[in-house]
């Protein structure tokens, strides 16, 4: 069993930066890709970013390009999401997930992921 665990969320001000981290309990992420998603109150969960197993391939939702940077440390088996210039509309619960498949690409669809963390709350005040 593998359980992603997110950390690094909190209450920040608009314009601040934040780094979210994802580790796992149980089995390693290893060759699986990691995805970042977020869900704001009353809205559906949306794709933010993804990395392949070693961070050499990344993907971003169009609206996230420029301020979001996803990374992966294969040796430490961790994934990070750096967010710069935070905006109030970035307020959401951010989730880390493990992909169903292994390989050299990352995935954007919720259905491509089978294990999810409990999420970490990010609240941006204006």
PDB file of N, CA and C in Angstrom, residues 5-13 15-23 36 48 51 60 67-73 76 78-86 90 92 94-96 119-124:
ATOM      1  N   UNK A   5       1.451  11.776   1.121  1.00  0.00           N
ATOM      2  CA  UNK A   5       1.223  12.691   2.234  1.00  0.00           C
ATOM      3  C   UNK A   5       1.718  14.072   1.823  1.00  0.00           C
ATOM      4  N   UNK A   6       0.812  15.035   1.784  1.00  0.00           N
ATOM      5  CA  UNK A   6       1.171  16.393   1.407  1.00  0.00           C
ATOM      6  C   UNK A   6       1.493  17.217   2.645  1.00  0.00           C
ATOM      7  N   UNK A   7       2.325  18.231   2.464  1.00  0.00           N
ATOM      8  CA  UNK A   7       2.630  19.175   3.533  1.00  0.00           C
ATOM      9  C   UNK A   7       3.013  20.509   2.901  1.00  0.00           C
ATOM     10  N   UNK A   8       3.058  21.542   3.742  1.00  0.00           N
ATOM     11  CA  UNK A   8       3.526  22.841   3.275  1.00  0.00           C
ATOM     12  C   UNK A   8       2.450  23.878   3.046  1.00  0.00           C
ATOM     13  N   UNK A   9       1.194  23.492   3.187  1.00  0.00           N
ATOM     14  CA  UNK A   9       0.129  24.468   3.009  1.00  0.00           C
ATOM     15  C   UNK A   9       0.032  25.417   4.187  1.00  0.00           C
ATOM     16  N   UNK A  10      -0.835  26.403   4.074  1.00  0.00           N
ATOM     17  CA  UNK A  10      -1.020  27.347   5.156  1.00  0.00           C
ATOM     18  C   UNK A  10      -1.727  28.597   4.696  1.00  0.00           C
ATOM     19  N   UNK A  11      -1.758  29.573   5.576  1.00  0.00           N
ATOM     20  CA  UNK A  11      -2.362  30.874   5.275  1.00  0.00           C
ATOM     21  C   UNK A  11      -1.255  31.840   4.867  1.00  0.00           C
ATOM     22  N   UNK A  12      -1.372  32.387   3.674  1.00  0.00           N
ATOM     23  CA  UNK A  12      -0.364  33.295   3.145  1.00  0.00           C
ATOM     24  C   UNK A  12      -1.056  34.525   2.575  1.00  0.00           C
ATOM     25  N   UNK A  13      -0.260  35.518   2.257  1.00  0.00           N
ATOM     26  CA  UNK A  13      -0.791  36.730   1.654  1.00  0.00           C
ATOM     27  C   UNK A  13      -0.576  36.706   0.151  1.00  0.00           C
ATOM     28  N   UNK A  15       0.773  37.438  -3.299  1.00  0.00           N
ATOM     29  CA  UNK A  15       2.125  37.788  -3.683  1.00  0.00           C
ATOM     30  C   UNK A  15       3.195  36.911  -3.058  1.00  0.00           C
ATOM     31  N   UNK A  16       2.835  36.182  -2.011  1.00  0.00           N
ATOM     32  CA  UNK A  16       3.786  35.275  -1.365  1.00  0.00           C
ATOM     33  C   UNK A  16       4.050  34.063  -2.238  1.00  0.00           C
ATOM     34  N   UNK A  17       5.062  33.297  -1.846  1.00  0.00           N
ATOM     35  CA  UNK A  17       5.382  32.034  -2.500  1.00  0.00           C
ATOM     36  C   UNK A  17       5.282  30.904  -1.491  1.00  0.00           C
ATOM     37  N   UNK A  18       5.081  29.710  -2.021  1.00  0.00           N
ATOM     38  CA  UNK A  18       4.880  28.550  -1.155  1.00  0.00           C
ATOM     39  C   UNK A  18       5.400  27.316  -1.880  1.00  0.00           C
ATOM     40  N   UNK A  19       5.976  26.388  -1.107  1.00  0.00           N
ATOM     41  CA  UNK A  19       6.376  25.108  -1.685  1.00  0.00           C
ATOM     42  C   UNK A  19       5.634  23.995  -0.970  1.00  0.00           C
ATOM     43  N   UNK A  20       4.885  23.246  -1.719  1.00  0.00           N
ATOM     44  CA  UNK A  20       4.182  22.083  -1.200  1.00  0.00           C
ATOM     45  C   UNK A  20       5.041  20.848  -1.458  1.00  0.00           C
ATOM     46  N   UNK A  21       5.018  19.933  -0.521  1.00  0.00           N
ATOM     47  CA  UNK A  21       5.803  18.715  -0.647  1.00  0.00           C
ATOM     48  C   UNK A  21       4.903  17.503  -0.568  1.00  0.00           C
ATOM     49  N   UNK A  22       5.353  16.443  -1.217  1.00  0.00           N
ATOM     50  CA  UNK A  22       4.624  15.182  -1.218  1.00  0.00           C
ATOM     51  C   UNK A  22       5.601  14.058  -0.926  1.00  0.00           C
ATOM     52  N   UNK A  23       5.353  13.344   0.137  1.00  0.00           N
ATOM     53  CA  UNK A  23       6.120  12.148   0.445  1.00  0.00           C
ATOM     54  C   UNK A  23       5.137  10.986   0.500  1.00  0.00           C
ATOM     55  N   UNK A  36      -0.270  16.827  -9.285  1.00  0.00           N
ATOM     56  CA  UNK A  36      -0.802  17.799  -8.327  1.00  0.00           C
ATOM     57  C   UNK A  36      -2.150  18.296  -8.843  1.00  0.00           C
ATOM     58  N   UNK A  48      -3.305  20.543 -11.840  1.00  0.00           N
ATOM     59  CA  UNK A  48      -2.386  21.666 -11.696  1.00  0.00           C
ATOM     60  C   UNK A  48      -1.093  21.382 -12.442  1.00  0.00           C
ATOM     61  N   UNK A  51       4.751  15.503 -12.812  1.00  0.00           N
ATOM     62  CA  UNK A  51       6.130  15.197 -13.168  1.00  0.00           C
ATOM     63  C   UNK A  51       6.246  13.705 -13.417  1.00  0.00           C
ATOM     64  N   UNK A  60       1.811  21.118 -17.167  1.00  0.00           N
ATOM     65  CA  UNK A  60       1.068  22.105 -16.396  1.00  0.00           C
ATOM     66  C   UNK A  60      -0.259  22.411 -17.080  1.00  0.00           C
ATOM     67  N   UNK A  67       3.691  30.402 -12.985  1.00  0.00           N
ATOM     68  CA  UNK A  67       3.772  30.595 -11.541  1.00  0.00           C
ATOM     69  C   UNK A  67       3.973  29.296 -10.773  1.00  0.00           C
ATOM     70  N   UNK A  68       3.714  28.175 -11.404  1.00  0.00           N
ATOM     71  CA  UNK A  68       3.799  26.876 -10.745  1.00  0.00           C
ATOM     72  C   UNK A  68       4.990  26.103 -11.305  1.00  0.00           C
ATOM     73  N   UNK A  69       5.748  25.481 -10.412  1.00  0.00           N
ATOM     74  CA  UNK A  69       6.872  24.655 -10.824  1.00  0.00           C
ATOM     75  C   UNK A  69       6.818  23.335 -10.062  1.00  0.00           C
ATOM     76  N   UNK A  70       6.677  22.255 -10.807  1.00  0.00           N
ATOM     77  CA  UNK A  70       6.644  20.917 -10.218  1.00  0.00           C
ATOM     78  C   UNK A  70       8.015  20.276 -10.356  1.00  0.00           C
ATOM     79  N   UNK A  71       8.425  19.558  -9.343  1.00  0.00           N
ATOM     80  CA  UNK A  71       9.715  18.889  -9.367  1.00  0.00           C
ATOM     81  C   UNK A  71       9.611  17.556  -8.655  1.00  0.00           C
ATOM     82  N   UNK A  72      10.641  16.739  -8.867  1.00  0.00           N
ATOM     83  CA  UNK A  72      10.638  15.398  -8.289  1.00  0.00           C
ATOM     84  C   UNK A  72      12.066  15.033  -7.950  1.00  0.00           C
ATOM     85  N   UNK A  73      12.254  14.459  -6.779  1.00  0.00           N
ATOM     86  CA  UNK A  73      13.554  13.943  -6.361  1.00  0.00           C
ATOM     87  C   UNK A  73      13.424  12.433  -6.258  1.00  0.00           C
ATOM     88  N   UNK A  76      15.150  10.765  -3.130  1.00  0.00           N
ATOM     89  CA  UNK A  76      14.439  11.001  -1.871  1.00  0.00           C
ATOM     90  C   UNK A  76      12.987  10.565  -1.947  1.00  0.00           C
ATOM     91  N   UNK A  78      10.444  12.056  -3.301  1.00  0.00           N
ATOM     92  CA  UNK A  78       9.560  13.155  -2.938  1.00  0.00           C
ATOM     93  C   UNK A  78       9.203  13.966  -4.184  1.00  0.00           C
ATOM     94  N   UNK A  79       8.125  14.692  -4.087  1.00  0.00           N
ATOM     95  CA  UNK A  79       7.702  15.596  -5.151  1.00  0.00           C
ATOM     96  C   UNK A  79       7.365  16.939  -4.517  1.00  0.00           C
ATOM     97  N   UNK A  80       7.652  18.012  -5.233  1.00  0.00           N
ATOM     98  CA  UNK A  80       7.367  19.356  -4.733  1.00  0.00           C
ATOM     99  C   UNK A  80       6.581  20.144  -5.769  1.00  0.00           C
ATOM    100  N   UNK A  81       5.830  21.103  -5.266  1.00  0.00           N
ATOM    101  CA  UNK A  81       5.131  22.054  -6.133  1.00  0.00           C
ATOM    102  C   UNK A  81       5.404  23.446  -5.575  1.00  0.00           C
ATOM    103  N   UNK A  82       6.111  24.228  -6.338  1.00  0.00           N
ATOM    104  CA  UNK A  82       6.440  25.598  -5.942  1.00  0.00           C
ATOM    105  C   UNK A  82       5.422  26.522  -6.604  1.00  0.00           C
ATOM    106  N   UNK A  83       4.850  27.409  -5.816  1.00  0.00           N
ATOM    107  CA  UNK A  83       3.887  28.365  -6.343  1.00  0.00           C
ATOM    108  C   UNK A  83       4.364  29.764  -6.001  1.00  0.00           C
ATOM    109  N   UNK A  84       4.563  30.578  -7.004  1.00  0.00           N
ATOM    110  CA  UNK A  84       4.995  31.967  -6.818  1.00  0.00           C
ATOM    111  C   UNK A  84       3.831  32.927  -7.030  1.00  0.00           C
ATOM    112  N   UNK A  85       3.980  34.111  -6.447  1.00  0.00           N
ATOM    113  CA  UNK A  85       3.004  35.166  -6.644  1.00  0.00           C
ATOM    114  C   UNK A  85       1.570  34.661  -6.431  1.00  0.00           C
ATOM    115  N   UNK A  86       1.336  34.104  -5.275  1.00  0.00           N
ATOM    116  CA  UNK A  86       0.038  33.516  -4.972  1.00  0.00           C
ATOM    117  C   UNK A  86      -1.074  34.553  -5.052  1.00  0.00           C
ATOM    118  N   UNK A  90      -6.062  31.166  -5.852  1.00  0.00           N
ATOM    119  CA  UNK A  90      -5.306  29.921  -5.665  1.00  0.00           C
ATOM    120  C   UNK A  90      -5.730  29.196  -4.395  1.00  0.00           C
ATOM    121  N   UNK A  92      -7.323  26.794  -2.135  1.00  0.00           N
ATOM    122  CA  UNK A  92      -7.870  25.468  -2.430  1.00  0.00           C
ATOM    123  C   UNK A  92      -7.163  24.444  -1.561  1.00  0.00           C
ATOM    124  N   UNK A  94      -4.872  21.319  -1.933  1.00  0.00           N
ATOM    125  CA  UNK A  94      -3.960  20.799  -2.951  1.00  0.00           C
ATOM    126  C   UNK A  94      -3.652  19.339  -2.637  1.00  0.00           C
ATOM    127  N   UNK A  95      -3.775  18.513  -3.668  1.00  0.00           N
ATOM    128  CA  UNK A  95      -3.597  17.074  -3.524  1.00  0.00           C
ATOM    129  C   UNK A  95      -2.423  16.587  -4.367  1.00  0.00           C
ATOM    130  N   UNK A  96      -1.731  15.617  -3.808  1.00  0.00           N
ATOM    131  CA  UNK A  96      -0.685  14.889  -4.534  1.00  0.00           C
ATOM    132  C   UNK A  96      -1.227  13.490  -4.824  1.00  0.00           C
ATOM    133  N   UNK A 119      -4.576  15.818   1.186  1.00  0.00           N
ATOM    134  CA  UNK A 119      -4.604  17.214   0.769  1.00  0.00           C
ATOM    135  C   UNK A 119      -4.037  18.147   1.820  1.00  0.00           C
ATOM    136  N   UNK A 120      -3.574  19.295   1.359  1.00  0.00           N
ATOM    137  CA  UNK A 120      -3.083  20.340   2.247  1.00  0.00           C
ATOM    138  C   UNK A 120      -3.757  21.652   1.838  1.00  0.00           C
ATOM    139  N   UNK A 121      -4.273  22.365   2.823  1.00  0.00           N
ATOM    140  CA  UNK A 121      -5.030  23.581   2.558  1.00  0.00           C
ATOM    141  C   UNK A 121      -4.090  24.754   2.307  1.00  0.00           C
ATOM    142  N   UNK A 122      -4.346  25.463   1.225  1.00  0.00           N
ATOM    143  CA  UNK A 122      -3.651  26.724   0.945  1.00  0.00           C
ATOM    144  C   UNK A 122      -4.704  27.824   0.912  1.00  0.00           C
ATOM    145  N   UNK A 123      -4.519  28.814   1.754  1.00  0.00           N
ATOM    146  CA  UNK A 123      -5.444  29.947   1.809  1.00  0.00           C
ATOM    147  C   UNK A 123      -4.659  31.224   1.557  1.00  0.00           C
ATOM    148  N   UNK A 124      -5.087  31.976   0.555  1.00  0.00           N
ATOM    149  CA  UNK A 124      -4.393  33.200   0.172  1.00  0.00           C
ATOM    150  C   UNK A 124      -5.283  34.396   0.481  1.00  0.00           C
TER     151      UNK A 124
END
